XYZ file of C-alpha atoms in Angstrom:
570
model
C 0.374 -0.218 0.131
C 2.693 2.034 1.326
C 4.077 1.965 -2.832
C 0.586 3.299 -4.085
C 1.807 7.017 -2.005
C 4.501 7.638 -4.770
C 4.338 8.354 -8.424
C 6.153 5.958 -11.312
C 8.472 8.649 -11.202
C 9.521 9.605 -7.701
C 10.433 5.125 -7.183
C 12.165 5.746 -10.135
C 13.830 8.643 -8.939
C 14.418 6.321 -5.206
C 16.169 4.098 -7.006
C 18.255 5.681 -9.450
C 20.101 6.714 -5.955
C 19.960 3.456 -4.242
C 21.826 2.069 -6.628
C 24.075 5.273 -7.305
C 24.778 5.246 -3.434
C 25.652 1.191 -3.269
C 27.263 1.436 -6.168
C 30.036 3.820 -4.523
C 29.995 2.050 -1.281
C 30.603 -1.329 -3.379
C 33.465 0.279 -5.116
C 35.711 1.578 -2.490
C 34.940 -2.028 -0.758
C 35.847 -3.190 -3.621
C 38.866 -1.375 -4.037
C 40.697 -1.751 -0.308
C 39.669 -5.349 0.269
C 40.444 -6.358 -3.420
C 42.320 -4.227 -4.582
C 44.953 -6.652 -7.139
C 41.889 -9.640 -7.116
C 40.843 -11.109 -10.421
C 37.437 -12.217 -10.193
C 36.342 -15.116 -12.641
C 32.735 -15.369 -14.436
C 32.321 -18.807 -16.092
C 35.376 -18.554 -18.720
C 35.810 -14.484 -17.511
C 38.311 -12.708 -15.784
C 37.263 -9.836 -14.911
C 40.106 -7.477 -12.822
C 39.305 -5.803 -10.023
C 40.197 -2.450 -11.844
C 37.577 -3.571 -14.799
C 34.752 -4.404 -12.546
C 35.314 -0.558 -11.019
C 34.766 1.334 -14.010
C 32.180 -0.578 -14.883
C 30.740 0.689 -11.785
C 31.536 4.069 -12.079
C 29.853 4.715 -15.400
C 26.651 2.683 -13.829
C 27.094 5.226 -11.245
C 27.297 8.170 -13.976
C 23.855 7.182 -16.156
C 22.023 6.585 -13.419
C 22.672 10.294 -11.790
C 22.410 11.248 -15.362
C 18.935 9.419 -15.353
C 18.142 11.510 -11.947
C 18.972 14.534 -13.696
C 16.526 13.904 -16.338
C 13.596 12.582 -14.047
C 13.575 16.113 -11.868
C 16.450 18.401 -12.995
C 16.715 20.906 -10.349
C 16.270 18.332 -7.048
C 18.158 15.474 -9.380
C 21.396 17.974 -10.492
C 21.454 17.960 -6.107
C 21.641 15.077 -5.490
C 23.291 13.682 -8.189
C 26.340 16.379 -7.108
C 26.281 15.341 -3.884
C 26.890 12.105 -4.599
C 28.736 12.562 -7.376
C 31.699 13.962 -4.939
C 30.951 11.152 -3.024
C 32.335 8.474 -4.965
C 34.555 11.300 -6.289
C 35.717 11.945 -2.051
C 36.395 7.959 -2.012
C 38.589 7.569 -4.761
C 40.568 10.467 -3.254
C 41.030 8.287 0.094
C 41.837 5.649 -2.252
C 44.607 7.534 -3.533
C 45.785 9.469 0.139
C 46.090 6.695 2.068
C 47.827 3.533 -0.276
C 49.375 5.842 -2.534
C 47.160 3.971 -5.516
C 46.615 5.679 -9.179
C 45.268 3.644 -10.419
C 41.477 6.033 -9.676
C 42.658 8.767 -11.350
C 41.451 7.907 -14.658
C 38.247 7.181 -12.354
C 38.378 10.795 -10.796
C 37.857 12.183 -14.647
C 35.153 10.137 -15.578
C 33.785 11.508 -12.251
C 34.771 15.220 -13.860
C 33.207 14.724 -16.968
C 29.850 13.283 -15.085
C 29.891 16.407 -13.125
C 30.722 18.289 -15.823
C 27.186 16.384 -18.078
C 24.872 16.167 -14.988
C 25.965 20.521 -15.281
C 25.101 21.114 -19.191
C 21.389 18.335 -18.835
C 20.709 21.160 -15.615
C 21.089 24.098 -17.407
C 19.369 23.004 -20.664
C 16.251 21.298 -18.804
C 16.382 25.141 -15.938
C 16.462 27.307 -19.666
C 13.884 25.045 -21.028
C 11.381 25.224 -17.522
C 12.108 28.957 -17.608
C 11.701 29.944 -21.967
C 7.622 27.502 -21.279
C 7.144 30.366 -18.800
C 8.354 33.584 -20.331
C 7.022 35.239 -23.841
C 9.116 34.836 -26.774
C 8.462 38.229 -27.564
C 8.396 40.718 -24.099
C 10.475 38.531 -21.636
C 7.891 38.433 -19.227
C 6.144 35.857 -17.648
C 3.291 33.719 -19.646
C -0.303 32.229 -19.276
C 1.118 29.289 -17.794
C 3.351 31.437 -14.789
C 0.231 33.590 -14.648
C -1.601 30.702 -13.091
C 0.695 28.996 -11.073
C 1.446 32.865 -9.718
C -1.961 33.608 -9.340
C -3.084 30.409 -7.859
C -0.090 30.712 -5.140
C -1.501 34.045 -3.988
C -5.364 32.636 -3.733
C -4.411 29.428 -1.375
C -1.834 31.821 0.824
C -5.473 34.109 1.279
C -4.050 37.028 0.391
C -5.868 39.370 -1.198
C -5.217 41.696 -4.380
C -6.142 43.372 -7.571
C -5.572 41.828 -10.803
C -5.211 43.651 -13.324
C -5.864 42.783 -17.636
C -4.476 45.293 -20.082
C -4.979 45.321 -24.002
C -3.667 47.392 -26.545
C -6.948 48.614 -28.271
C -6.538 48.237 -32.486
C -3.625 46.185 -32.058
C -4.275 43.558 -35.214
C -5.350 46.242 -37.212
C -1.842 47.530 -35.962
C -0.321 44.399 -36.919
C -2.016 44.398 -41.057
C -0.952 47.963 -41.592
C 2.770 47.714 -40.071
C 3.533 44.150 -39.898
C 4.063 41.363 -37.514
C 7.646 42.440 -36.897
C 6.858 46.232 -35.708
C 4.232 44.445 -33.926
C 6.375 43.000 -32.448
C 8.484 45.668 -31.339
C 5.005 47.328 -29.850
C 4.574 44.773 -27.634
C 8.244 45.300 -26.996
C 7.593 48.998 -25.610
C 4.266 48.688 -24.368
C 5.501 45.420 -22.060
C 8.178 48.214 -20.994
C 6.225 50.615 -20.336
C 3.599 48.742 -18.771
C 6.250 47.110 -15.958
C 7.156 50.853 -15.587
C 3.979 51.182 -12.402
C 5.431 48.186 -10.303
C 5.788 47.600 -6.964
C 8.607 44.855 -5.290
C 5.948 42.660 -4.985
C 3.528 43.364 -8.664
C 3.600 40.716 -11.426
C 3.395 41.468 -15.240
C 2.536 38.581 -17.476
C 1.757 38.587 -21.066
C -0.876 36.670 -21.716
C -1.444 36.505 -25.017
C -1.618 37.879 -28.387
C -1.406 41.811 -27.524
C -3.295 41.360 -23.541
C -1.301 41.758 -20.230
C -2.187 41.287 -16.921
C -0.119 42.811 -13.841
C -0.945 40.866 -10.469
C -1.307 43.503 -7.429
C -0.280 42.552 -4.619
C -2.183 44.929 -2.346
C -1.561 45.555 1.939
C -3.363 42.875 4.274
C -5.936 45.452 6.760
C -5.250 43.728 8.815
C -1.860 44.869 9.095
C -2.418 48.499 7.362
C -2.258 51.263 9.482
C -4.720 54.096 8.428
C -1.745 56.723 8.341
C -0.070 54.821 6.563
C 0.290 56.748 2.234
C 2.565 54.480 0.607
C 0.084 52.625 -1.277
C -0.869 53.800 -4.134
C -4.272 52.172 -5.357
C -3.748 50.252 -8.221
C -6.799 52.609 -10.571
C -3.647 55.654 -9.710
C -1.100 53.874 -11.486
C -2.550 52.099 -13.969
C -4.372 55.528 -14.722
C -1.273 57.212 -15.208
C 0.328 54.989 -18.323
C -3.219 54.289 -20.033
C -3.107 57.816 -22.110
C -2.235 57.286 -26.098
C 1.706 57.562 -26.845
C 2.688 58.410 -30.504
C 5.472 55.471 -30.848
C 7.764 56.110 -34.065
C 8.007 53.153 -35.708
C 11.760 52.701 -36.565
C 12.805 52.722 -40.651
C 14.052 48.737 -42.208
C 17.331 49.705 -42.353
C 17.294 51.755 -38.981
C 19.626 54.131 -41.190
C 17.243 56.631 -42.897
C 16.024 58.226 -40.296
C 12.581 60.170 -42.841
C 10.963 56.661 -43.507
C 10.799 56.668 -39.729
C 6.444 56.726 -39.283
C 4.317 57.630 -35.955
C 1.802 55.062 -34.485
C -0.556 55.424 -31.839
C -1.086 53.149 -29.061
C -4.060 53.099 -26.855
C -4.044 50.688 -23.797
C -7.226 49.873 -21.999
C -7.643 47.912 -18.888
C -10.448 45.943 -16.786
C -9.760 46.008 -12.948
C -10.328 43.349 -10.358
C -10.021 42.755 -6.403
C -10.043 39.730 -5.015
C -10.600 39.384 -0.752
C -9.090 37.303 1.042
C -11.723 36.427 3.351
C -13.647 35.040 -0.137
C -10.264 33.068 -1.440
C -12.613 29.893 -1.623
C -14.905 30.911 -4.623
C -11.967 32.045 -6.874
C -9.160 30.577 -9.454
C -6.699 31.596 -11.911
C -9.508 31.670 -14.544
C -12.643 33.294 -12.087
C -10.131 36.559 -11.394
C -8.697 36.625 -15.270
C -12.473 36.650 -16.194
C -13.549 39.349 -14.079
C -10.995 41.129 -14.704
C -11.522 40.681 -18.835
C -15.015 41.389 -17.919
C -14.364 44.990 -17.049
C -12.076 45.111 -19.345
C -15.014 44.501 -22.268
C -16.909 47.138 -20.488
C -14.290 49.786 -21.496
C -14.964 48.657 -24.826
C -18.062 49.539 -24.700
C -17.961 52.291 -23.423
C -14.890 54.559 -26.015
C -14.841 57.586 -23.084
C -13.250 55.269 -20.918
C -9.782 53.468 -20.167
C -10.410 51.637 -17.404
C -13.368 49.172 -15.832
C -12.961 47.599 -12.367
C -14.975 44.191 -12.493
C -18.927 44.669 -10.740
C -21.154 42.126 -10.334
C -23.558 43.652 -13.091
C -20.787 42.882 -15.025
C -21.508 39.451 -14.629
C -24.802 40.174 -16.740
C -23.384 40.933 -19.715
C -22.585 37.173 -20.193
C -26.218 37.040 -21.841
C -24.666 37.131 -25.204
C -22.363 34.365 -24.603
C -25.045 32.639 -23.085
C -27.445 33.514 -25.948
C -24.920 32.671 -28.339
C -24.584 28.949 -26.920
C -28.234 28.157 -26.805
C -27.852 29.183 -30.632
C -25.119 26.638 -30.792
C -27.332 24.083 -29.172
C -30.169 24.702 -31.264
C -27.967 24.822 -34.501
C -26.926 20.919 -33.736
C -29.984 20.147 -33.151
C -32.448 20.922 -35.258
C -29.748 21.397 -38.233
C -28.813 25.005 -38.873
C -25.865 24.861 -39.259
C -24.335 24.731 -43.166
C -21.494 23.791 -45.016
C -19.688 25.837 -47.555
C -16.280 25.606 -49.045
C -13.479 27.088 -50.816
C -10.950 25.469 -53.256
C -7.527 25.593 -53.464
C -5.171 25.728 -56.323
C -1.854 25.416 -57.509
C -0.373 28.438 -57.884
C 1.739 27.738 -60.848
C -1.655 25.942 -63.239
C -4.466 26.479 -60.947
C -5.329 22.886 -60.109
C -7.545 22.183 -57.832
C -5.444 20.771 -54.368
C -9.020 20.833 -52.457
C -10.555 23.042 -50.443
C -11.378 24.587 -47.295
C -14.516 23.412 -44.919
C -16.021 26.146 -44.099
C -19.743 26.776 -41.688
C -22.112 28.629 -41.479
C -25.404 29.383 -39.860
C -29.114 29.721 -41.284
C -31.781 30.510 -38.678
C -35.418 29.361 -39.841
C -36.473 32.753 -41.090
C -34.056 32.847 -43.044
C -31.122 34.731 -41.123
C -28.109 33.869 -41.920
C -25.432 34.077 -38.518
C -22.526 34.738 -38.945
C -19.565 32.488 -37.243
C -17.414 35.706 -35.967
C -20.528 35.636 -33.603
C -21.482 31.950 -32.167
C -17.464 30.767 -32.914
C -15.729 33.278 -30.926
C -18.761 31.943 -28.341
C -18.249 28.493 -28.690
C -14.503 28.385 -27.795
C -15.246 29.293 -24.510
C -16.757 26.815 -23.827
C -16.652 22.781 -24.884
C -19.321 23.540 -28.085
C -16.193 24.369 -29.914
C -15.479 20.582 -30.153
C -19.351 19.289 -30.812
C -19.077 21.966 -33.805
C -15.659 20.610 -34.493
C -17.367 17.014 -34.586
C -20.113 18.232 -37.073
C -17.938 20.235 -39.696
C -15.471 16.845 -39.355
C -18.357 14.139 -39.665
C -20.857 16.328 -41.804
C -17.454 16.810 -44.328
C -16.428 13.521 -44.735
C -19.664 12.159 -45.596
C -20.689 14.891 -48.085
C -17.189 14.361 -49.752
C -17.154 10.271 -49.542
C -19.154 9.350 -52.734
C -17.474 11.744 -55.290
C -13.728 10.920 -54.014
C -14.784 7.162 -54.898
C -16.666 7.415 -58.240
C -13.760 9.059 -59.529
C -10.931 8.295 -57.778
C -8.524 11.016 -58.078
C -7.189 12.679 -54.942
C -9.057 15.840 -53.737
C -7.755 17.368 -49.841
C -11.007 18.184 -47.949
C -9.312 20.510 -44.999
C -10.672 21.133 -41.698
C -10.268 23.578 -38.932
C -10.043 22.471 -35.217
C -9.868 23.793 -32.451
C -7.126 23.580 -29.578
C -9.017 22.462 -27.251
C -9.267 19.745 -29.539
C -6.579 18.976 -30.894
C -4.968 18.853 -27.342
C -8.364 16.285 -26.064
C -6.717 13.495 -24.931
C -9.110 11.413 -27.218
C -8.718 13.521 -29.906
C -7.484 10.877 -32.248
C -9.433 8.065 -31.349
C -12.440 10.017 -32.567
C -11.337 11.152 -35.755
C -10.127 7.633 -36.242
C -13.841 7.003 -35.926
C -15.790 8.833 -37.889
C -12.803 7.880 -40.729
C -14.120 3.773 -39.540
C -17.586 5.067 -39.906
C -17.917 7.396 -43.067
C -15.229 5.348 -45.200
C -13.671 8.666 -45.233
C -9.974 7.932 -47.103
C -7.465 9.540 -44.592
C -4.798 11.010 -46.833
C -8.646 12.890 -48.377
C -8.227 14.069 -44.805
C -6.222 17.825 -43.604
C -6.748 18.804 -40.175
C -5.793 22.875 -39.932
C -4.844 23.682 -36.110
C -3.254 27.289 -35.444
C 0.127 28.058 -32.853
C -2.383 28.592 -30.011
C -2.869 25.043 -30.059
C 0.634 24.509 -28.405
C -0.212 27.034 -25.969
C -1.653 24.603 -23.528
C -1.444 21.063 -24.517
C 1.148 20.823 -26.374
C 3.141 17.461 -25.169
C -0.806 15.781 -26.022
C -1.184 17.718 -28.768
C 2.080 16.747 -30.179
C 1.250 13.394 -29.384
C -2.798 13.502 -31.685
C -1.005 14.524 -34.189
C 1.309 11.705 -34.508
C -1.975 9.424 -34.349
C -3.280 11.169 -36.562
C -0.635 11.028 -38.717
C 0.275 7.136 -38.867
C -3.613 6.815 -40.170
C -1.882 9.183 -43.162
C -3.901 11.578 -42.338
C -2.035 15.015 -43.058
C -1.968 17.936 -41.309
C -1.540 21.424 -41.867
C -1.107 24.856 -39.243
C -2.745 27.427 -40.112
C -2.179 31.152 -39.826
C 1.362 30.899 -39.985
C 3.328 34.126 -39.098
C 1.214 36.239 -36.370
C 1.885 33.615 -33.466
C 5.068 33.192 -31.391
C 5.704 29.470 -31.586
C 9.425 28.901 -31.453
C 10.904 27.624 -34.975
C 13.035 24.871 -32.630
C 9.589 23.448 -31.775
C 7.276 23.657 -35.426
C 10.891 22.214 -37.239
C 9.786 18.747 -34.860
C 6.575 18.604 -35.941
C 5.342 16.496 -38.524
C 2.780 19.106 -40.222
C 2.765 18.670 -44.265
C 1.746 22.255 -45.176
C 2.404 25.819 -43.039
C -0.652 28.162 -44.201
C -0.089 32.035 -44.595
C -2.314 34.319 -43.013
C -4.153 37.044 -45.089
C -3.097 39.727 -42.414
C 0.591 38.684 -44.224
C -0.891 38.593 -47.536
C -2.985 42.404 -47.826
C 0.059 43.827 -47.457
C 2.066 42.575 -49.928
C 2.318 44.704 -52.797
C 2.730 47.638 -50.630
C 5.372 46.684 -47.594
C 9.081 44.840 -48.986
C 9.415 44.486 -45.631
C 5.999 42.115 -45.759
C 7.539 40.539 -48.952
C 10.587 39.607 -47.694
C 8.132 38.237 -44.285
C 6.398 35.882 -46.845
C 9.048 34.988 -48.712
C 11.396 33.979 -45.437
C 7.985 31.942 -44.330
C 7.331 30.206 -47.905
C 11.389 29.681 -47.430
C 11.204 28.027 -44.618
C 8.391 26.176 -45.444
C 9.631 24.744 -47.539
C 12.789 24.458 -45.431
C 11.041 22.038 -43.062
C 9.750 20.342 -45.648
C 5.852 21.457 -45.984
C 4.373 22.910 -49.055
C 3.013 26.278 -48.130
C -0.465 28.279 -48.843
C -1.417 31.956 -49.098
C -4.535 32.186 -48.017
C -6.311 35.622 -48.984
C -5.396 36.194 -52.001
C -7.975 38.263 -53.796
C -5.895 40.201 -56.867
C -3.439 39.086 -59.760
C -0.613 41.545 -58.356
C -0.447 39.623 -55.362
C -0.873 35.787 -57.273
C 1.743 36.650 -59.663
C 4.029 38.285 -56.298
C 2.858 34.912 -54.862
C 3.829 33.076 -57.806
C 7.543 34.503 -58.186
C 7.566 34.009 -54.754
C 7.445 29.796 -54.949
C 4.788 29.913 -53.039
C 2.603 26.048 -53.482
C -1.211 26.745 -53.598
C -3.491 29.941 -53.418
C -6.581 30.363 -51.277
C -9.365 33.313 -51.807
C -11.392 35.093 -53.742
C -9.114 35.931 -56.691
C -10.034 32.466 -57.891
C -12.368 31.259 -56.344
C -15.054 32.300 -52.941
C -16.260 29.669 -50.928
C -18.962 27.437 -52.629
C -22.017 25.894 -51.804
C -21.862 21.348 -51.807
C -23.384 21.967 -55.388
C -20.987 24.336 -56.341
C -17.819 22.878 -54.753
C -19.202 18.797 -55.927
C -19.235 21.010 -59.772
C -15.824 22.243 -59.641
C -13.977 19.227 -58.988
C -15.746 16.723 -61.187
C -14.529 19.649 -63.744
C -11.330 19.511 -62.450
C -10.797 15.698 -62.566
């Protein structure tokens, strides 16, 4: 029963410690009492020095395993055990004037160096997993850990959720490189309002959060005016700021442009007495509700969360009811946007897009119900609906011609990050008899932010089935290139926000060219979405983009229209 109290990692770690310590003691014992003895094992004769060498190498491997299992605790334990072995080796030299253990000493020193290198690698990886790539601030994972710790200690605090207004438009106008530059500038600006115990985070996109430590009422003196409320501190930095955008070559100052950046913020206070009713997600949700209130009032840049704001969730609930009714009553339908080879305009396949038509004929934009669905598990039901219906509609067509055609379907981060996603896809393929090679799952870089391990596992399982994987909106996220290089992706999709400016902005064109080049290095094909005119098309042809998707060659089509186009191409 006691073994059940330990995890497999803990048991493995304890076994490594035990055998490493046992090896050190055994090596010292053999060196002391059986120094010149040869051990006979059947037809083999092993000198005592050879056995000690085997033990020393085994101990080094065990110490490395400790660091791999638990890098912080493992590093300390491994260093102690390795130094203990080093002490035994030195005692042998001092006591017996025997330098035969000198090679073992070098082996121990190399072990220490190896342990230090592995530890530094894991430490940097751990730091990167908790740090935003662009700003260097702590990320959402760190936010959950820090806020959860404050709540568990029942300390009062205030959470501010701050957003750069119209950041997508700034990104579209100036490009993602300038967007990153703006995010860095804002991070430094916000850091200026922090006191000693405050922490700033980069949550996602252009959203920051600041954890303000509040004085404990039980220890705060009425006459103590040293504490400055978060509202006061934030009010000083929420004013619009003109940022000079540097020229591309950083030389010609006449090419600098001005960019006006405005911030808005929502605050949520957490009372220590009500700590049990909070968690990191709830308090962030409250701060985001206050932030959303500022967007409804252009003259207000800062709002504090109140109970009344919870009523603003009514629209969210209404959207959820619409989704449930649409799934139950078949109000959803699919349209298909064609994808073509850039050079010869041959049909590659279709991207599947969902639409909603209410019984009264009203068309509901996906921009209304998809964001609401993504906040709940309803997005997974929508994904499943689209997957099953697209497979069902296109299976008869594919079977009749035998021509390859890719049906590309967007899948939410929540879905691809769920443990049974690959199994559900496999079941759908078997149910519909849809050929896996004709199915392409589109995911976004955001899919790797919360459930990296499960997402990669699902991708590998899908690849094993024969399903293709596309990375959507490439160029808008911050996933490291090192991670992307390890992923088994077939296709990179260049986001429309980059394509919009390739005619007028050489920097954006260079960026698109780099993305295409990078995709080909990763052995991926590259598709550009949102291609709307011939000039954009010609530029993409010139830069060897494999496929295009957009109004220039094809708007989203109904099922019958898509079927006709497919048969025509076949």
